[in-house]
Amino acid sequence: MFRRIGRFAVHRPWLTIAGWIVAAVALAMFAPGLKSTTDETEFLPSHYESVQAGKVQERAFPQTESPSAIAVFQRGDGGKLTQADRNDVVRITKALNDKHHKGIAKVVTNPQAVSPNGEIALANVIAVDRNSQDQTVPDAVKDLRSDAKPLLKDTQLSMGITGQAATSLDAKESSGDTDSMIMSATLLLIIVLLLVIFRSPLIALLPVLIIGVAFSVAMSLIGIVAHAGGLKADNNIAPILIVVLFGVGTDYILFLLFRYREELRGGEQPKNALVNAVTRVGETIASAAGAVIVAFVALLLSTMGMMRAMGPSLAIAVAVALVAALTLVPAVFSLLGTKAFWPSKAWKKKPRNRLADGLGRAVAHRPGVIAAGSAVVLAALAIGTFSFKPEFDTDSQLPQKLESVQAMKDLQRGFSAGQSDPAMIYVESRNGTVLRAGDLDAYKAKLEKIDGVGSAALTATSPDKSVAQYTVVLKYRPTEDKAIELAGGPLRDGAHAAAPEGTRAVVGGTSAVLSDVEDAVDHDYMVVFPVAGLAIMVILGLLLRSLVAPLYLMASVALGFGATLGATVWLFQDAQHKPGLLFMLPVIVYLFVVAIGTDYNILMVARLREEVRRGVPAREAIRTAVSRSAPTIASAAVILAGTFGVLMLADNSMLQQMGFAVAFGILLTAFIMAMLLVPTVTSLLGHKAWWPGHQDAPRATEQSSPGGAPLEEARQ
């Protein structure tokens, strides 16, 4: 099959290229844009209580005005507010309210909005519609910030806006800068590394252009699938898509180009060399991509909508990269021939790669020592995994210089940390009868007695008086661990127990949502990990026609997963004294390191099988496989790790952790597992590694070297 694909692309290059260009243009013209959401409840199934609370709110209080941001006032010298300062707060608030920004119902303050220590004053920014998830309110916050500057000019006050809408605005603007920076750094890194590897400007630029076309196609297809399937894309998916498509796409192109160059060195004509390259590595690339795709598709089993949206998007991107590597790349290089390598002449002669040859000899002659040493290094790093603490405080991942972050810190100098985003409790009559005022007052008093609650207030009742809404201000920031534990534990338990007879109480709000997210993540660990691992093992079994090889390959990858997560824990959590790491980090490491990193194991084992089939002795086959594959794996891993490592340049701590973990994990997979552990274990197992088949049996069709040279010549 892969030979037919290669022949078509190589012998009909213009048709292949035209097909890609037409597809890219047509899809870009008609594909809908990606949907996005900032509502955490849309990422959870309906059986979670925070989602049920949202449903009660929508039903009982439709279109209800809701606080969406808070303006925080303080003196420039940090002292107590004078009466003149308080008058200025009232004047500025009224002026902002008179602007009548779209999406904002009112901006209000009152005498009670001054902190007990007299240093902080607040003004609430009330949104017209609590259910609005578009950019209207964040844009209004941006305008309010601009409008406030001249109003503050002749006062002793400074003002910052925080809260949900302000945080959303700052996160989006910060992410926009990050996306452009990541794209630029990724492209520059790929071009420089390809230039160093091949010493050819064309090869340095062509993969980037090819992947650029594939990126356009992938984004359009993702938009179509998202629109048809109702998927929602999280804001953080853009930088991840960039590094995945460019990183994985470059890997597949490198697999093909290294084999193409090897065929040329063996004496093949350019077109035949390209067809042979697609034939030889096509199955390897397809299997590698298949492992990544099924791992991403396994995210559909996640209970979190964010992960379910991310999975198909990444799977589509990898599938497009695969098709581009097998069709568009051969077509382009078919037109260029050997001119693609200009001005380098390295494609004409076999290189003297002493490092790779030495590594091949060492692996072949001391498999036991190298296998044990590699396993010890990975196991030692994996110890850090036991100290992993999930961190659900997403606000702490944002750059500290953002106005919303600084304003939140100022607010906490005078008020309970939960003032900006209180928990919401809804008491609903089970039979639709009117709730009694005495019961509602008593319920409020019981809520205020719960440890960790700063204050509680009955803020609204439904038109039919069957549902009551309470705003509960916690003593902790809504996204920090203490607030999450309180909302999911004592507050929820206390709210349920204190509910008046004949009613039910449900707890919602950001803290409650994050508590449910924590439960959802624990569920995903138990479901997504095993399913993805089993699917990858099936693909490895089909590729290698073996039951044994997939077992030790996945065991080595699991060890690499532990080593990667452990090293990340030591660097960020222990060395930098962070309270915890991104709660999704194990899922991300598992999917990116286990799935993508398996590419290198597949490439190594496939090449080892190819060498064994030539009829050479097992030790010689291992030496040749390692020495021939090491440059390809090393180059691909450095580029892929570099593209993910670019994420460490972001101000966002979440992206930094993700970038380091995936980059480090890929390097571990390539340089320790694929080059050392996997070939040595395969060598130690010998024929048993291929049980129950006979994939290591010599085959007549393999009795030649990669370039078509006779076996005896290949042995020399």
XYZ file of C-alpha atoms in Angstrom, residues 375-709:
335
model
C 16.332 1.301 33.927
C 18.037 2.553 37.108
C 18.217 6.141 35.794
C 14.529 6.134 34.835
C 13.467 4.509 38.109
C 15.452 7.043 40.146
C 13.749 9.954 38.385
C 10.356 8.298 38.767
C 10.613 8.463 42.578
C 9.563 12.115 42.401
C 6.165 11.039 41.064
C 5.078 9.977 44.550
C 5.327 13.623 45.695
C 3.069 14.969 42.935
C 0.350 17.324 44.206
C -2.339 18.489 41.759
C -2.893 22.260 41.707
C -6.336 23.529 40.711
C -5.580 27.193 41.325
C -5.599 28.230 37.675
C -5.325 31.915 38.582
C -1.928 31.293 40.147
C -0.715 30.055 36.764
C -1.268 33.494 35.201
C 1.559 36.044 34.938
C 1.715 37.991 38.202
C 2.083 41.312 36.363
C -1.509 41.208 35.062
C -3.831 43.872 36.443
C -6.464 41.364 37.543
C -3.870 39.428 39.556
C -2.480 42.540 41.253
C -5.956 43.937 41.962
C -6.933 40.643 43.583
C -3.941 40.881 45.910
C -4.951 44.447 46.805
C -8.539 43.338 47.474
C -7.328 40.673 49.893
C -5.654 43.347 52.031
C -9.074 44.429 53.228
C -11.694 41.800 52.392
C -12.231 38.057 52.425
C -10.401 36.535 49.512
C -13.642 35.075 48.140
C -15.288 38.488 47.766
C -14.576 38.609 44.016
C -16.208 35.286 43.164
C -18.491 33.948 45.927
C -20.019 30.506 46.107
C -23.651 30.302 45.059
C -26.133 28.144 46.939
C -29.651 27.493 45.674
C -32.429 26.210 47.920
C -35.306 24.749 45.922
C -38.681 23.542 47.147
C -39.153 19.918 46.119
C -42.876 20.307 45.388
C -42.819 23.893 44.089
C -44.384 25.412 47.213
C -43.483 28.873 48.496
C -40.403 29.007 50.724
C -41.051 30.525 54.156
C -39.135 33.678 55.119
C -38.317 32.348 58.592
C -36.756 29.205 57.159
C -34.659 31.243 54.727
C -33.325 33.519 57.486
C -32.478 30.532 59.683
C -30.715 28.860 56.763
C -28.557 31.964 56.227
C -27.501 31.907 59.871
C -26.524 28.224 59.615
C -24.425 28.878 56.511
C -22.481 31.630 58.270
C -21.548 29.213 61.079
C -19.697 26.872 58.674
C -15.961 27.135 59.282
C -14.287 28.996 56.406
C -17.349 31.048 55.443
C -16.845 34.800 55.672
C -20.421 35.869 55.115
C -23.692 34.710 53.574
C -26.541 36.700 52.117
C -29.965 35.903 50.649
C -29.653 37.782 47.365
C -32.762 36.758 45.432
C -35.852 34.576 45.309
C -37.520 33.315 42.163
C -40.773 34.945 40.971
C -42.814 32.015 42.316
C -40.865 32.054 45.628
C -39.913 28.380 45.218
C -36.148 28.946 44.817
C -33.829 31.072 46.941
C -30.346 32.196 45.955
C -27.609 32.722 48.555
C -24.258 34.377 47.938
C -21.597 32.891 50.227
C -18.254 34.672 50.509
C -15.457 32.308 51.520
C -12.367 33.337 53.426
C -10.136 31.959 50.678
C -9.553 32.778 47.036
C -12.095 30.817 44.975
C -9.434 28.893 43.048
C -7.067 27.990 45.883
C -7.001 24.531 47.443
C -8.639 25.549 50.735
C -11.625 27.061 48.925
C -11.995 24.010 46.679
C -11.838 21.630 49.633
C -14.337 23.770 51.556
C -16.818 24.031 48.672
C -16.655 20.333 47.856
C -16.687 19.198 51.490
C -17.865 21.109 54.598
C -19.811 23.789 52.717
C -21.616 21.296 50.513
C -22.278 18.925 53.424
C -23.435 21.765 55.662
C -25.663 23.274 52.974
C -27.335 19.911 52.368
C -27.839 19.153 56.068
C -29.213 22.614 56.916
C -31.676 22.782 54.027
C -35.235 23.394 55.294
C -37.573 20.415 55.313
C -39.061 19.738 51.897
C -36.245 21.473 50.029
C -32.968 20.535 48.440
C -29.801 22.640 48.349
C -27.150 22.648 45.622
C -23.788 24.419 45.758
C -22.309 26.110 42.704
C -19.722 28.731 41.863
C -16.111 28.501 40.811
C -14.842 26.686 43.918
C -17.580 24.053 43.665
C -16.908 23.606 39.955
C -13.197 23.045 40.591
C -14.031 20.511 43.284
C -16.086 18.588 40.741
C -13.288 18.971 38.184
C -10.939 17.339 40.690
C -13.276 14.343 40.929
C -13.564 14.237 37.140
C -9.785 14.189 36.726
C -9.478 11.275 39.171
C -12.064 9.425 37.083
C -10.148 10.151 33.898
C -6.935 8.730 35.355
C -8.746 5.445 35.879
C -10.332 5.345 32.406
C -8.327 7.292 29.820
C -4.890 5.980 30.805
C -5.713 2.257 30.491
C -7.721 2.674 27.287
C -5.025 4.755 25.576
C -2.304 2.344 26.717
C -4.245 -0.686 25.485
C -4.922 0.958 22.114
C -1.227 1.778 21.663
C -0.313 -1.810 22.546
C -2.735 -3.097 19.895
C -1.116 -0.873 17.255
C 2.353 -2.051 18.297
C 1.162 -5.652 18.132
C -0.240 -5.189 14.623
C 2.934 -3.487 13.425
C 5.360 -5.993 14.941
C 3.084 -9.075 14.730
C 4.198 -9.915 18.250
C 2.608 -10.240 21.674
C 5.833 -9.893 23.648
C 7.362 -6.767 22.093
C 4.373 -4.492 22.862
C 4.533 -5.551 26.515
C 8.114 -4.512 27.178
C 7.807 -1.471 24.930
C 4.849 -0.186 26.941
C 6.587 -1.112 30.207
C 9.566 1.007 29.179
C 7.267 3.869 28.172
C 5.461 3.656 31.529
C 8.845 3.924 33.233
C 9.598 6.947 31.073
C 6.274 8.485 32.061
C 7.140 8.136 35.732
C 10.623 9.566 35.178
C 9.221 12.553 33.288
C 6.594 13.399 35.880
C 9.068 12.836 38.712
C 11.644 15.186 37.195
C 8.960 17.855 36.689
C 7.883 17.516 40.324
C 11.464 17.970 41.511
C 12.075 21.023 39.318
C 8.835 22.975 39.785
C 7.253 21.670 42.961
C 10.343 21.015 45.088
C 13.087 23.274 43.724
C 10.753 26.231 43.083
C 8.645 25.503 46.194
C 5.327 25.571 44.354
C 2.336 24.178 46.291
C 1.529 21.835 43.421
C 1.589 21.304 39.673
C -1.045 21.710 36.976
C -3.755 19.145 37.742
C -3.887 17.992 34.103
C -0.114 17.454 33.899
C -0.180 13.639 34.296
C -2.748 13.367 31.476
C -0.699 15.674 29.246
C 2.560 13.843 29.969
C 0.901 10.501 29.394
C -0.612 11.477 26.073
C 2.292 13.463 24.659
C 5.233 11.491 26.034
C 3.694 8.018 25.899
C 1.976 8.490 22.544
C 4.406 10.743 20.687
C 7.473 9.295 22.361
C 6.411 5.835 21.202
C 7.287 7.037 17.672
C 10.970 6.571 18.411
C 10.501 3.123 19.910
C 8.507 2.122 16.832
C 11.190 3.492 14.508
C 13.948 1.645 16.366
C 12.165 -1.707 16.620
C 10.965 -1.544 13.004
C 14.522 -0.882 11.836
C 15.822 -3.671 14.061
C 13.309 -6.084 12.532
C 14.336 -4.944 9.062
C 18.002 -5.630 9.800
C 17.276 -9.049 11.325
C 15.304 -10.009 8.217
C 18.418 -9.412 6.117
C 19.879 -12.524 7.624
C 22.736 -10.873 9.514
C 23.629 -12.096 13.021
C 21.499 -10.655 15.832
C 24.352 -8.645 17.380
C 25.251 -7.130 14.017
C 21.582 -6.329 13.348
C 21.333 -4.426 16.630
C 24.571 -2.537 15.943
C 23.375 -1.527 12.489
C 19.851 -0.627 13.623
C 21.108 1.615 16.412
C 23.839 3.307 14.367
C 21.467 3.920 11.425
C 18.473 5.016 13.512
C 20.265 7.086 16.162
C 20.862 10.178 13.960
C 17.218 10.196 12.821
C 15.842 9.740 16.331
C 18.231 12.277 17.840
C 17.443 14.929 15.234
C 13.690 14.366 15.420
C 13.684 14.346 19.231
C 15.720 17.540 19.531
C 13.356 19.345 17.157
C 10.204 17.978 18.800
C 11.500 18.644 22.311
C 12.569 22.098 21.203
C 9.107 22.959 19.897
C 7.528 21.964 23.196
C 10.372 23.591 25.110
C 9.385 26.890 23.502
C 6.374 26.857 25.844
C 8.785 27.542 28.694
C 9.240 31.055 27.297
C 5.619 31.866 28.187
C 4.779 33.813 31.337
C 2.026 31.330 32.093
C 3.262 28.798 34.672
C 0.901 26.171 33.270
C 2.543 26.357 29.834
C 6.006 26.365 31.431
C 5.301 23.147 33.298
C 3.759 21.568 30.229
C 6.660 22.633 28.010
C 9.353 21.269 30.318
C 7.556 18.013 31.062
C 6.877 17.113 27.436
C 10.291 18.283 26.161
C 12.177 16.415 28.887
C 10.001 13.331 28.428
C 10.639 13.258 24.682
C 14.396 13.512 25.214
C 14.253 10.696 27.772
C 12.220 8.572 25.382
C 14.596 9.172 22.489
C 18.028 9.048 24.094
C 17.492 6.540 26.891
C 14.546 4.369 25.936
C 14.668 4.217 22.133
C 18.466 4.211 21.752
C 19.446 2.224 24.843
C 16.719 0.397 26.753
C 14.543 -0.907 23.919
C 17.317 -2.339 21.679
C 19.161 -3.905 24.626
C 16.011 -5.573 26.007
C 15.196 -6.779 22.490
C 18.719 -8.179 22.238
C 18.466 -9.941 25.601
C 15.118 -11.507 24.692
C 16.339 -12.593 21.280
C 13.855 -14.666 19.283
C 11.353 -14.521 22.179
C 10.804 -10.825 21.519
C 8.938 -11.713 18.316
C 6.739 -14.489 19.777
C 4.414 -15.989 18.589
C 5.310 -14.933 15.029
C 8.540 -15.214 13.122
C 9.117 -11.586 12.275
C 12.855 -12.012 12.780
C 13.118 -14.781 10.184
C 15.303 -13.855 7.152
C 13.316 -12.902 4.072
C 14.392 -12.941 0.459
C 12.949 -9.500 -0.183
C 15.141 -8.057 2.560
C 18.431 -9.551 1.349
C 19.829 -6.176 0.350
C 20.987 -3.029 2.032
C 18.764 0.077 2.169
C 20.157 1.368 -1.064
C 19.743 -1.899 -2.844
C 23.342 -3.129 -2.397
